[in-house]
Structures are given as structure tokens and as C-alpha cells.
Amino acid sequence: MEFVPAPPIHRVLCADCGTPIVPNSANLCVACLRNTVDITEGIPKQASVSFCRNCERFLSPPQSWTLAKPESSELLSICLRKLKGLNKVRLTEAHFIWTEPHSKRLRVSMTIQKEVLTNTILEQTFEIEYLVQHGQCPDCAKLAAKNTWKALVQVRQKVPHKRTFLFLEQLILKHGAQKDTISIKEVKDGLDFFYSQRNHAIKMVEFLSSVVPIRSKSSEQLLSSDTHTNTANYKFTYSVEIIPICKDDLVCIPPKQAKQLSNINPLTICVRVGNSIQFLDPSTLQSCDLPAPVYWRTPFDSLATVTDLVEFTILDIEPDGRTRGKFVLADAQVALSGAFRSSKGPSEDDGMMDFEGHGITNQIYHTRTHLGAILQPGDTALGYHLTNANYNSDDYASLPSGGYPTLSCKARNWKLRSIAKEAGEEGETSNARGVVGRMGGRDQKKVEEDYELFLRELEEDPEMRGAVNLYKAPDAKMADADAKPAKGKKRAQFAMEVDESPVTGGANDAEAEEAEPDFPEVKLDELLEDFDEMTLGPDEGGEPTV
């Protein structure tokens, strides 16, 4: 094999330092070429970015405000647009350099290329420091002043409780519908949502129409007008009314409308409330959906609410085999709770209803219920006592009452978030009621009762829990899946106090009853981690930890 020598490499000396280099058009080495030509000339090494501390947005030139996380691509693009002279060079790489969060500084490393001489491209890496200047965006500046809202959404429901708005608050939080709201105010029979732009209010009305049955109407008020430019300034108000029927309410549908709804029995139970209302006949398991537009043509009210439920004891129950989803039709024999008592002390008359003192508590009622899958003989249930009911309705017809299972009050290992944030509270990470129940003059006991009933509905209905976000309580211990149920005395349906202490004492242990094996329980996989509570707090040693 014949040896073929490589082509010779010609080298020349650098014109400045004399170092042998490959020939180029400048006859200079890289070090001398950088000392001679600065391709970063015209690019400032220091700049500033505007940051609003209220809404946590950055100013994106020229006038838009953008929400950007630290060291994100959105924030990097904002920083690059603040620089002048980048259009004269080629940007090949840019990234953030870590700085302390409280330093109010942002450092960006950039690599650029530029042709300095004929067919000679020079690459250079340098750093730029940005000063974060705190200020207020125009939207937050309007919030600081009074009466600067441009659109108002008035949500009303003419019912004596607030459970609908408690559930609506959780739906708003899950879908992030409150991000454009500048203020929330509680008023009689509802809430007011204030917005700085009209399209934000329209978006809220559309969201409400997708989750609850409503009807709405709009109005506008002229504030000022300019005849020269033909412009005007308006305030817009949207009135939203929710159907005054809630879950588990006893409803008597007008006979004419009941015939149109698949000829259902007029006396029904409301089992679901979404963008339409679903009614169920507990005696036949026939159901129907009533859309909001159809309801508002011939509106009607509910006969009774959950506060009118009476406590019964299940004596005997026999399913007849007919089912519809989770409902099982069954024939039941019930009696008023506390019936057939041999004696009663003077203190037992305090919480009795009017009909319990007229000698009819020992009667046995034969009824039909749709809860045959969960009711067992000996259970305590809640139902509407139609025998002694007196409803102001022309369409009402007396039918056997249906039963509802009762729930005992217990400590929960989960919590809900809140929209409102007031002084002395943690805002969205608190266990408070949120925007409901803050209006002065309301009965505090009634508010607590509505909130407790709402939490019990979440524990009982898995479909309702799937529509909201449940978060782990930080100080609650999760129950073991294989642990035996603890013993404890059953509490009344409307008992608001929770006794978490173990039962001790010989006499009390003998009378304590075992917890129900089918008690509604929120599983661990249904709870979310609450990352918003990662704030500074003292540990056991007294030192602040993160």
C-alpha cells in the first residue's frame, strides 16, 4: 500500500500577538479579534421589568400584563423584548441564572453571533441583569379606588338556606371562574360578583348557566358620553336567578306539566340539580329531567325542604326487585323515632315536635321508599311526614312518605377551599365558610347548620363530590383501611358539635353503640394535596421551617 501524505496546513502569524493561526480575512486570532471588535455593543447590560404585586403579573411591552412564573419561558420572552439591539445580532441561546427570590434581581445568560468581517462570524456569551420594579397594573389601580367596576353579576336564589351557594363556591374554585372577579359581596338571598370588564361578567353568566339552572337578564346604565367622538361609558348589570328548588326537596309538579314530563306522579323528590333538575317518584322510581327554560314558563316552589324532615325508625324493609341506577324500590314499615317509649323524663320533651305529643307516636306507617339498597331494619332515617303536613298548594295530594337515611356528625379528614380572603384568615386555604355567611345580622347558628348540611351532602353523594375539589386536612389522621370501626354513640342529625374524645367509663361503655358499617366515608384517593399551605411556620423546636 502506497503512503499518501495529508495536504499541508498553511498557518500565518496573528497580526497583533504573533500566534500561528489558520488564515482568515482579518489575520487575527480569536482573542485579538474579541479585543478589537465587541459584538455586544449597543445591547444594554442592565434593564428593568415591571411587576404588579397584587395580581403577580409582569408588564409585557408595550402595554399588556402577563402572568408568568419565575424562570419560565414566558418571563424569558418578556425579558428579551425589553432589550434593544437584539435585532442586529443572532441569538443562539438564552437561559436564567439562579438568584435569591428576595433580591429583586433577574440574571439572564445570552449567547449571540455576529459577522464582524467578511466570512468571519464571532460568537460571544454575556450576562444581563434585570431589576424587578414593583408597581400597580391599571386593573389593580382601579381596584384600589372605589366604584370602579364596569360589570356586576347579581346571583339570587329565594330559599331560606345557603347550601346552593356553598356548592356553587366550590364549583367556581374548581373551574377557576373567580380569577377575573375583583370583588365579591354577600347580600340577602345571594351574592354579587364585580368585574372590571363586561366580557368577564358575560363569561361568569355563561359558566353559571352550565352548572345550575338559571334565568338571566341584563341592564345598562349610562355614566358619561362624548358627542364629539361618539363614545359612551356604561355600567352593566346582569341579574341571575337560580331555580328555588334544591336537592332532596319535596316537590309537587302541576298536573298539566307532570303529564308532559312522561306522565310522572306530581309528588316527587328532587334528586339532582345541574343545568337541569331531575325529579324522582319514590313510589315507582320514575324520573324526569326539567330544563330551566321549561321550568320558568310555569314556575312552582317546593313543598318542603330538608329542614322539614322528620326522624323515623325503620322497623321492616322488603325490596321488590325494581331498581334504577343506585335506587332500589322497597316496601317499608316505619315509626316515628322514639315511638313505643315506656316512659319519658321531663327533659325529653324539649326537642319534640308538635305531633309527637298528641298520642300518635306509637303508630306504624306502611310506606314505599327508593332507598331499599341502604336501609336496614333498626336504622334511623329522615322522611317527610305527610300525614300531619299542611301545605299551601292547590296541586298537593297526600301520598305515603319516603325515607332518607340520617348521618351522624363526626370529625372529617378533608376540607374545602374558599374564594374570599379577609383580614385574619388564610383565604383559599382556610377552613372557613368563604363568601357565604359573612353578611352582618345573619343568624350564626343557622349559617353553621347550612354549612354542616352541605358537608354531609358531599359525604353522602359521590357524584356531588366528583364536581368539587376536596383537600386533605393538615391535622387530621387518615383512618386505616383494615382498622375496625370505633365505638361511639350516634348523634342526632342536626347536632352541630363534634366530640372527638374517646368514650371512657364503665357505664358509658356499656351503652355505647357501634358505628354504622355503611357510614359515608370520603376515601383517601378522592383528596388533593393542599400545596398553597407551604408557608413559614414554627416547628416543635421553635425554629421557623418551610
Coordinates of C-alpha atoms in Angstrom, one line a residue:
M1 CA 0.0 0.0 0.0
E2 CA 1.4 3.4 -1.0
F3 CA 1.5 6.1 1.6
V4 CA -0.5 9.3 0.7
P5 CA 0.5 12.3 2.7
A6 CA -2.1 14.7 4.1
P7 CA -2.5 18.0 2.4
P8 CA -0.3 20.6 4.2
I9 CA -2.0 23.1 6.5
H10 CA -0.8 26.6 6.0
R11 CA -0.6 28.9 9.0
V12 CA 0.1 32.5 9.4
L13 CA 1.1 34.7 12.3
C14 CA -1.6 36.8 14.1
A15 CA -1.1 40.5 13.2
D16 CA -1.2 41.6 16.9
C17 CA 0.2 38.8 19.1
G18 CA 2.1 36.7 16.5
T19 CA 0.4 33.4 17.4
P20 CA 0.3 30.9 14.5
I21 CA -3.3 30.7 13.3
V22 CA -5.3 29.4 10.3
P23 CA -5.5 32.2 7.8
N24 CA -8.7 34.3 7.9
S25 CA -9.8 37.6 6.4
A26 CA -8.8 39.5 9.5
N27 CA -5.4 37.8 10.1
L28 CA -6.2 37.9 13.8
C29 CA -6.6 35.2 16.4
V30 CA -9.9 34.8 18.3
A31 CA -8.6 36.6 21.4
C32 CA -7.3 39.5 19.5
L33 CA -10.4 39.7 17.4
R34 CA -12.6 39.9 20.5
N35 CA -10.4 42.6 21.9
T36 CA -10.7 44.5 18.7
V37 CA -14.5 44.1 17.9
D38 CA -17.3 43.9 20.6
I39 CA -20.4 42.4 19.1
T40 CA -22.4 43.2 22.3
E41 CA -22.0 46.9 21.7
G42 CA -25.5 48.5 21.6
I43 CA -27.1 45.9 23.9
P44 CA -27.6 47.2 27.4
K45 CA -26.1 45.1 30.2
Q46 CA -28.8 46.2 32.7
A47 CA -32.5 46.6 32.3
S48 CA -35.7 46.6 34.4
V49 CA -39.1 44.8 34.3
S50 CA -42.3 46.0 35.9
F51 CA -44.1 43.6 38.3
C52 CA -47.5 44.0 39.9
R53 CA -47.5 42.6 43.4
N54 CA -51.3 42.4 43.7
C55 CA -52.1 40.2 40.6
E56 CA -48.5 38.9 40.3
R57 CA -48.2 39.9 36.6
F58 CA -45.3 41.3 34.5
L59 CA -45.5 44.1 32.0
S60 CA -45.2 42.7 28.5
P61 CA -44.2 45.6 26.1
P62 CA -45.9 47.7 25.1
Q63 CA -49.0 47.7 27.4
S64 CA -50.1 44.1 28.1
W65 CA -49.7 42.5 31.5
T66 CA -48.9 38.7 31.5
L67 CA -48.9 36.2 34.3
A68 CA -45.5 34.4 34.3
K69 CA -43.9 32.1 36.8
P70 CA -40.2 32.6 37.9
E71 CA -37.7 31.3 35.3
S72 CA -40.4 30.4 32.9
S73 CA -40.3 30.7 29.1
E74 CA -43.0 33.5 29.3
L75 CA -40.8 35.5 31.7
L76 CA -37.7 35.0 29.5
S77 CA -39.6 36.3 26.4
I78 CA -40.6 39.4 28.4
C79 CA -37.0 40.0 29.4
L80 CA -35.7 39.6 25.8
R81 CA -38.3 42.0 24.5
K82 CA -37.1 44.7 26.9
L83 CA -33.6 44.7 25.2
K84 CA -32.7 47.0 22.3
G85 CA -30.2 46.0 19.7
L86 CA -31.0 42.2 19.6
N87 CA -32.3 42.7 16.0
K88 CA -28.7 43.4 14.8
V89 CA -27.3 40.1 16.1
R90 CA -28.3 36.4 16.0
L91 CA -29.5 35.0 19.4
T92 CA -28.5 31.3 19.7
E93 CA -29.1 30.6 23.4
A94 CA -30.6 32.3 26.5
H95 CA -31.4 31.0 30.0
F96 CA -31.8 32.2 33.6
I97 CA -29.1 32.2 36.2
W98 CA -30.4 31.5 39.7
T99 CA -30.8 34.4 42.1
E100 CA -32.3 34.8 45.5
P101 CA -36.1 35.3 45.3
H102 CA -36.0 38.3 47.6
S103 CA -33.1 40.0 45.8
K104 CA -35.5 41.6 43.2
R105 CA -33.0 40.7 40.5
L106 CA -33.2 38.6 37.4
R107 CA -30.0 37.4 35.7
V108 CA -30.1 36.1 32.1
S109 CA -27.2 34.5 30.2
M110 CA -27.2 35.1 26.5
T111 CA -25.1 33.7 23.6
I112 CA -25.1 35.8 20.3
Q113 CA -23.4 35.6 17.0
K114 CA -22.5 38.3 14.5
E115 CA -20.5 38.6 11.3
V116 CA -17.7 41.1 12.0
L117 CA -15.6 40.9 8.9
T118 CA -16.0 39.1 5.5
N119 CA -16.9 35.5 6.2
T120 CA -15.9 35.9 9.8
I121 CA -18.6 35.1 12.4
L122 CA -17.9 35.8 16.1
E123 CA -19.8 34.2 19.0
Q124 CA -19.9 35.7 22.5
T125 CA -21.7 34.9 25.8
F126 CA -22.5 37.6 28.3
E127 CA -24.9 38.2 31.2
I128 CA -27.7 40.8 31.6
E129 CA -29.1 41.8 35.0
Y130 CA -32.8 42.9 35.3
L131 CA -34.1 45.0 38.2
V132 CA -37.7 44.0 39.2
Q133 CA -39.6 47.2 39.8
H134 CA -42.8 46.8 41.9
G135 CA -45.9 48.8 40.9
Q136 CA -49.5 48.5 40.0
C137 CA -51.1 47.4 36.8
P138 CA -54.1 49.5 35.6
D139 CA -56.6 46.8 36.7
C140 CA -55.2 46.8 40.2
A141 CA -55.1 50.6 40.3
K142 CA -58.9 50.6 39.6
L143 CA -59.4 48.1 42.4
A144 CA -57.7 50.4 44.9
A145 CA -60.3 53.1 44.1
K146 CA -64.0 52.8 44.9
N147 CA -66.8 52.3 42.5
T148 CA -64.6 51.4 39.5
W149 CA -66.4 48.2 38.5
K150 CA -67.8 48.1 35.0
A151 CA -70.0 45.0 35.2
L152 CA -71.9 43.3 38.0
V153 CA -73.4 39.8 38.2
Q154 CA -76.2 39.5 40.8
V155 CA -76.9 35.8 41.7
R156 CA -80.0 35.2 43.7
Q157 CA -82.0 32.2 45.0
K158 CA -85.1 32.7 47.1
V159 CA -84.6 29.9 49.6
P160 CA -84.2 30.1 53.4
H161 CA -80.7 28.4 53.3
K162 CA -77.3 28.9 51.7
R163 CA -76.3 25.4 50.7
T164 CA -76.7 26.1 47.0
F165 CA -74.1 29.0 47.2
L166 CA -71.8 26.8 49.3
F167 CA -71.8 24.2 46.5
L168 CA -71.6 26.9 43.8
E169 CA -68.5 28.4 45.5
Q170 CA -66.7 25.0 45.2
L171 CA -67.6 24.7 41.5
I172 CA -66.2 28.2 40.9
L173 CA -63.0 27.3 42.6
K174 CA -62.5 24.0 40.7
H175 CA -63.0 25.6 37.3
G176 CA -61.1 28.9 38.2
A177 CA -64.1 31.1 37.3
Q178 CA -63.1 33.6 40.0
K179 CA -59.8 34.7 38.5
D180 CA -61.3 37.8 36.8
T181 CA -63.5 38.8 39.8
I182 CA -62.4 42.0 41.5
S183 CA -64.8 41.8 44.5
I184 CA -67.5 39.5 46.0
K185 CA -70.2 40.8 48.3
E186 CA -72.8 38.8 50.2
V187 CA -76.3 40.2 50.1
K188 CA -79.7 38.9 51.0
D189 CA -80.6 35.8 49.1
G190 CA -77.4 35.6 47.2
L191 CA -74.0 37.0 46.1
D192 CA -72.7 39.9 44.0
F193 CA -69.7 39.5 41.7
F194 CA -68.0 42.6 40.5
Y195 CA -65.8 42.8 37.3
S196 CA -63.7 45.4 35.6
Q197 CA -64.8 44.3 32.1
R198 CA -68.1 43.4 30.5
N199 CA -66.8 40.2 28.8
H200 CA -65.7 38.9 32.2
A201 CA -69.2 39.2 33.6
I202 CA -70.7 37.5 30.5
K203 CA -68.2 34.7 30.9
M204 CA -69.4 34.2 34.5
V205 CA -73.1 34.2 33.5
E206 CA -72.3 31.5 30.9
F207 CA -70.5 29.5 33.5
L208 CA -73.4 29.7 35.9
S209 CA -75.8 28.6 33.2
S210 CA -73.7 25.5 32.6
V211 CA -73.7 24.3 36.2
V212 CA -77.0 25.4 37.7
P213 CA -80.5 26.1 36.3
I214 CA -80.9 29.8 35.9
R215 CA -82.6 32.6 34.0
S216 CA -80.8 36.0 33.5
K217 CA -81.5 39.4 32.2
S218 CA -79.2 42.4 31.6
S219 CA -79.4 46.1 32.0
E220 CA -77.0 49.0 31.5
Q221 CA -76.6 52.5 33.0
L222 CA -75.1 55.4 31.1
L223 CA -72.3 57.1 33.1
S224 CA -70.9 59.6 30.5
S225 CA -70.9 60.2 26.8
D226 CA -68.9 62.3 24.3
T227 CA -70.8 63.7 21.4
H228 CA -67.7 64.7 19.5
T229 CA -66.2 61.2 19.4
N230 CA -69.5 59.4 19.7
T231 CA -68.3 57.3 22.6
A232 CA -70.1 56.4 25.9
N233 CA -69.2 54.9 29.2
Y234 CA -71.7 52.3 30.6
K235 CA -72.1 50.1 33.7
F236 CA -73.6 46.7 33.0
T237 CA -75.7 44.6 35.5
Y238 CA -76.6 41.0 34.9
S239 CA -79.4 39.6 37.1
V240 CA -79.2 35.8 37.6
E241 CA -81.9 33.9 39.4
I242 CA -81.4 30.3 40.4
I243 CA -84.4 27.9 40.5
P244 CA -85.7 27.9 44.1
I245 CA -85.6 24.1 44.3
C246 CA -82.7 22.2 45.9
K247 CA -81.6 18.6 46.3
D248 CA -83.8 16.4 48.4
D249 CA -86.7 18.9 48.4
L250 CA -90.3 17.6 48.2
V251 CA -91.9 19.0 45.1
C252 CA -95.4 18.9 43.7
I253 CA -95.4 19.4 40.0
P254 CA -98.5 20.9 38.5
P255 CA -100.6 18.1 37.0
K256 CA -100.6 19.6 33.5
Q257 CA -96.9 19.8 33.4
A258 CA -96.5 16.4 35.1
K259 CA -98.3 14.8 32.1
Q260 CA -96.0 16.5 29.7
L261 CA -93.0 15.1 31.7
S262 CA -93.7 11.4 30.8
N263 CA -96.8 11.4 32.9
I264 CA -94.9 11.3 36.2
N265 CA -96.5 11.3 39.6
P266 CA -96.9 15.0 40.6
L267 CA -95.5 14.4 44.1
T268 CA -91.7 13.8 43.6
I269 CA -88.3 14.3 45.2
C270 CA -85.6 16.4 43.6
V271 CA -82.5 14.0 43.4
R272 CA -80.1 16.1 41.3
V273 CA -79.6 19.8 40.4
G274 CA -77.3 20.6 37.5
N275 CA -78.1 22.7 34.4
S276 CA -81.4 21.0 34.7
I277 CA -83.4 19.5 37.6
Q278 CA -84.0 15.8 37.9
F279 CA -87.1 14.6 39.8
L280 CA -87.8 11.0 41.1
D281 CA -91.0 9.4 42.1
P282 CA -90.1 7.3 45.2
S283 CA -93.1 5.1 44.8
T284 CA -92.4 3.9 41.2
L285 CA -88.7 5.0 40.6
Q286 CA -89.9 7.0 37.6
S287 CA -87.6 10.0 36.9
C288 CA -87.7 13.0 34.6
D289 CA -85.5 16.0 33.8
L290 CA -86.9 19.5 33.8
P291 CA -84.7 22.1 31.9
A292 CA -84.5 25.6 33.2
P293 CA -86.4 27.2 30.2
V294 CA -89.3 24.8 30.7
Y295 CA -89.4 25.5 34.4
W296 CA -89.6 29.3 34.0
R297 CA -92.6 29.0 31.7
T298 CA -94.7 27.7 34.6
P299 CA -92.6 28.1 37.8
F300 CA -93.5 26.4 41.0
D301 CA -92.0 26.1 44.5
S302 CA -91.1 23.1 46.6
L303 CA -93.5 21.9 49.3
A304 CA -90.9 21.2 51.9
T305 CA -87.1 21.3 52.3
V306 CA -84.6 19.1 54.2
T307 CA -85.2 21.2 57.4
D308 CA -88.8 19.8 57.4
L309 CA -87.6 16.2 57.5
V310 CA -88.8 14.1 60.5
E311 CA -86.8 11.3 62.1
F312 CA -88.2 7.8 61.7
T313 CA -87.1 4.3 62.7
I314 CA -87.1 1.5 60.1
L315 CA -89.0 -1.5 61.5
D316 CA -89.0 -3.7 58.4
I317 CA -88.0 -3.3 54.8
E318 CA -88.5 -5.6 51.8
P319 CA -87.1 -4.7 48.4
D320 CA -89.4 -5.7 45.5
G321 CA -86.7 -6.1 42.9
R322 CA -87.2 -2.9 40.8
T323 CA -84.1 -0.8 40.5
R324 CA -83.0 2.4 38.7
G325 CA -79.3 3.2 39.0
K326 CA -78.4 3.4 42.7
F327 CA -82.1 3.4 43.8
V328 CA -83.9 0.2 44.8
L329 CA -87.6 0.3 45.4
A330 CA -88.7 -1.3 48.6
D331 CA -91.8 -1.6 50.9
A332 CA -91.0 -0.4 54.4
Q333 CA -92.7 -0.2 57.8
V334 CA -91.6 2.8 59.8
A335 CA -92.5 4.6 63.0
L336 CA -91.6 7.9 64.5
S337 CA -88.2 8.0 66.2
G338 CA -88.8 7.4 70.0
A339 CA -92.0 5.6 69.5
F340 CA -93.2 2.9 71.9
R341 CA -91.3 4.6 74.8
S342 CA -92.3 3.2 78.1
S343 CA -91.6 6.4 80.0
K344 CA -90.1 9.8 79.4
G345 CA -88.5 12.3 81.7
P346 CA -89.3 16.0 81.8
S347 CA -86.1 16.8 79.9
E348 CA -87.0 14.7 76.9
D349 CA -89.9 17.0 75.9
D350 CA -87.7 19.9 74.9
G351 CA -86.7 18.7 71.4
M352 CA -90.0 17.1 70.5
M353 CA -92.1 18.1 67.5
D354 CA -95.8 19.2 67.9
F355 CA -97.2 15.9 66.6
E356 CA -95.1 13.8 69.0
G357 CA -97.1 14.9 72.0
H358 CA -100.6 14.0 70.6
G359 CA -100.5 10.3 71.2
I360 CA -99.7 9.2 67.6
T361 CA -96.0 8.4 68.1
N362 CA -96.8 4.7 68.5
Q363 CA -98.4 4.3 65.1
I364 CA -96.7 2.2 62.4
Y365 CA -96.7 3.6 58.9
H366 CA -96.5 1.5 55.7
T367 CA -94.6 3.3 53.0
R368 CA -92.6 2.8 49.9
T369 CA -89.1 4.1 49.5
H370 CA -86.4 4.4 46.8
L371 CA -83.6 3.7 49.3
G372 CA -84.0 0.0 49.7
A373 CA -80.4 -0.6 48.9
I374 CA -79.1 1.1 52.0
L375 CA -81.9 0.9 54.6
Q376 CA -81.9 -1.9 57.1
P377 CA -84.3 -2.7 60.0
G378 CA -83.3 -0.7 63.0
D379 CA -81.8 2.2 61.0
T380 CA -82.8 5.8 61.7
A381 CA -83.9 7.7 58.7
L382 CA -85.4 11.0 57.8
G383 CA -88.6 11.4 55.8
Y384 CA -91.4 13.8 55.1
H385 CA -94.3 13.3 57.5
L386 CA -97.2 13.8 55.0
T387 CA -99.9 12.6 57.4
N388 CA -99.8 15.7 59.5
A389 CA -98.4 18.1 56.9
N390 CA -100.4 21.2 55.9
Y391 CA -99.0 22.6 52.6
N392 CA -100.4 25.7 51.0
S393 CA -100.6 24.2 47.5
D394 CA -103.6 23.5 45.3
D395 CA -101.8 20.7 43.5
Y396 CA -100.9 18.8 46.6
A397 CA -102.2 15.3 47.0
S398 CA -101.5 13.2 50.0
L399 CA -99.1 10.2 49.3
P400 CA -97.1 7.9 51.6
S401 CA -93.9 9.5 52.8
G402 CA -90.4 8.4 51.7
G403 CA -87.4 7.8 53.9
Y404 CA -84.0 9.3 53.9
P405 CA -81.0 7.9 55.8
T406 CA -79.6 10.0 58.6
L407 CA -76.0 10.9 59.0
S408 CA -74.1 11.2 62.3
C409 CA -71.7 14.1 62.9
K410 CA -68.1 13.1 63.0
A411 CA -64.6 14.5 62.5
R412 CA -63.6 14.9 58.9
N413 CA -60.2 14.2 57.3
W414 CA -60.8 16.6 54.5
K415 CA -61.7 20.3 54.0
L416 CA -62.8 22.8 51.3
R417 CA -61.3 26.0 49.9
S418 CA -62.8 29.4 50.0
I419 CA -62.9 32.3 47.5
A420 CA -62.9 35.1 50.0
K421 CA -59.8 36.4 51.8
E422 CA -60.4 38.7 54.7
A423 CA -58.2 40.0 57.5
G424 CA -57.2 37.4 60.0
E425 CA -57.9 34.5 57.7
E426 CA -55.9 32.3 55.4
G427 CA -58.1 32.9 52.3
E428 CA -58.3 30.0 49.9
T429 CA -56.5 27.6 52.3
S430 CA -58.7 28.2 55.3
N431 CA -61.4 26.1 56.8
A432 CA -63.8 29.0 56.9
R433 CA -67.1 29.2 55.1
G434 CA -65.8 31.6 52.5
V435 CA -68.1 34.2 51.0
V436 CA -71.2 32.8 52.5
G437 CA -72.2 33.7 56.0
R438 CA -70.2 36.9 56.3
M439 CA -73.0 39.4 56.0
G440 CA -73.8 41.1 59.3
G441 CA -77.0 40.4 61.0
R442 CA -77.4 36.7 59.9
D443 CA -78.1 34.1 62.5
Q444 CA -74.7 32.4 63.2
K445 CA -76.3 29.2 64.2
K446 CA -78.4 29.0 61.0
V447 CA -75.2 29.6 58.9
E448 CA -73.3 26.8 60.7
E449 CA -76.3 24.5 60.2
D450 CA -76.4 25.1 56.5
Y451 CA -72.7 24.5 56.2
E452 CA -72.9 21.3 58.1
L453 CA -75.7 20.0 56.0
F454 CA -73.7 20.9 52.9
L455 CA -70.7 18.9 54.1
R456 CA -73.0 15.9 54.9
E457 CA -74.4 16.0 51.4
L458 CA -70.8 15.9 50.0
E459 CA -70.1 12.8 52.2
E460 CA -73.3 11.0 51.1
D461 CA -73.3 11.7 47.4
P462 CA -70.2 10.5 45.4
E463 CA -71.5 12.2 42.2
M464 CA -71.6 15.6 44.0
R465 CA -68.1 15.1 45.4
G466 CA -66.8 14.5 41.9
A467 CA -67.8 18.0 40.9
V468 CA -65.7 19.8 43.6
N469 CA -62.2 19.6 44.9
L470 CA -61.6 18.1 48.4
Y471 CA -58.3 18.7 50.1
K472 CA -56.5 16.9 52.9
A473 CA -56.9 18.4 56.3
P474 CA -53.3 19.0 57.7
D475 CA -54.1 18.0 61.3
A476 CA -56.4 15.0 60.6
K477 CA -55.3 11.4 60.9
M478 CA -56.3 9.2 58.0
A479 CA -58.1 6.0 59.0
D480 CA -56.5 2.7 58.3
A481 CA -58.4 0.6 55.7
D482 CA -58.1 -2.6 57.8
A483 CA -58.9 -0.9 61.1
K484 CA -62.1 -1.9 63.0
P485 CA -64.8 0.8 63.4
A486 CA -64.5 2.7 66.6
K487 CA -67.3 2.6 69.1
G488 CA -69.2 5.7 69.7
K489 CA -72.7 6.9 70.5
K490 CA -74.7 8.0 67.5
R491 CA -75.5 11.7 67.4
A492 CA -78.6 13.4 66.1
Q493 CA -79.0 14.7 62.6
F494 CA -78.8 18.4 63.4
A495 CA -76.2 18.1 66.2
M496 CA -73.6 20.7 65.3
E497 CA -71.0 19.9 67.9
V498 CA -68.3 17.2 67.3
D499 CA -67.0 15.2 70.2
E500 CA -63.6 13.7 69.1
S501 CA -62.6 12.5 72.5
P502 CA -62.7 8.7 73.2
V503 CA -65.5 7.4 75.3
T504 CA -64.3 6.3 78.7
G505 CA -66.1 5.0 81.8
G506 CA -67.7 1.7 82.7
A507 CA -71.3 2.8 82.4
N508 CA -70.8 4.7 79.2
D509 CA -69.0 1.8 77.6
A510 CA -72.0 -0.5 78.2
E511 CA -74.4 1.9 76.5
A512 CA -72.1 2.9 73.6
E513 CA -73.3 1.7 70.2
E514 CA -71.1 0.5 67.4
A515 CA -70.6 2.8 64.4
E516 CA -72.5 2.0 61.3
P517 CA -70.5 -0.2 58.8
D518 CA -72.0 1.6 55.8
F519 CA -71.4 5.1 57.1
P520 CA -70.5 7.6 54.3
E521 CA -66.7 7.9 54.1
V522 CA -64.5 10.1 51.8
K523 CA -61.7 7.9 50.5
L524 CA -58.1 9.0 50.6
D525 CA -57.8 8.8 46.8
E526 CA -60.5 11.5 46.4
L527 CA -58.5 14.1 48.3
L528 CA -55.9 16.5 46.8
E529 CA -52.8 17.8 48.4
D530 CA -53.1 21.5 49.5
F531 CA -49.8 22.9 48.2
D532 CA -50.9 26.5 49.0
E533 CA -50.2 26.0 52.7
M534 CA -46.4 25.7 52.2
T535 CA -45.8 28.8 54.3
L536 CA -43.4 29.6 57.1
G537 CA -44.4 28.2 60.5
P538 CA -42.8 27.3 63.8
D539 CA -42.0 23.6 64.3
E540 CA -41.7 21.7 67.6
G541 CA -38.3 23.2 68.4
G542 CA -39.5 26.8 67.9
E543 CA -37.4 27.4 64.8
P544 CA -39.2 28.6 61.6
T545 CA -39.4 26.0 58.9
V546 CA -40.6 25.9 55.3

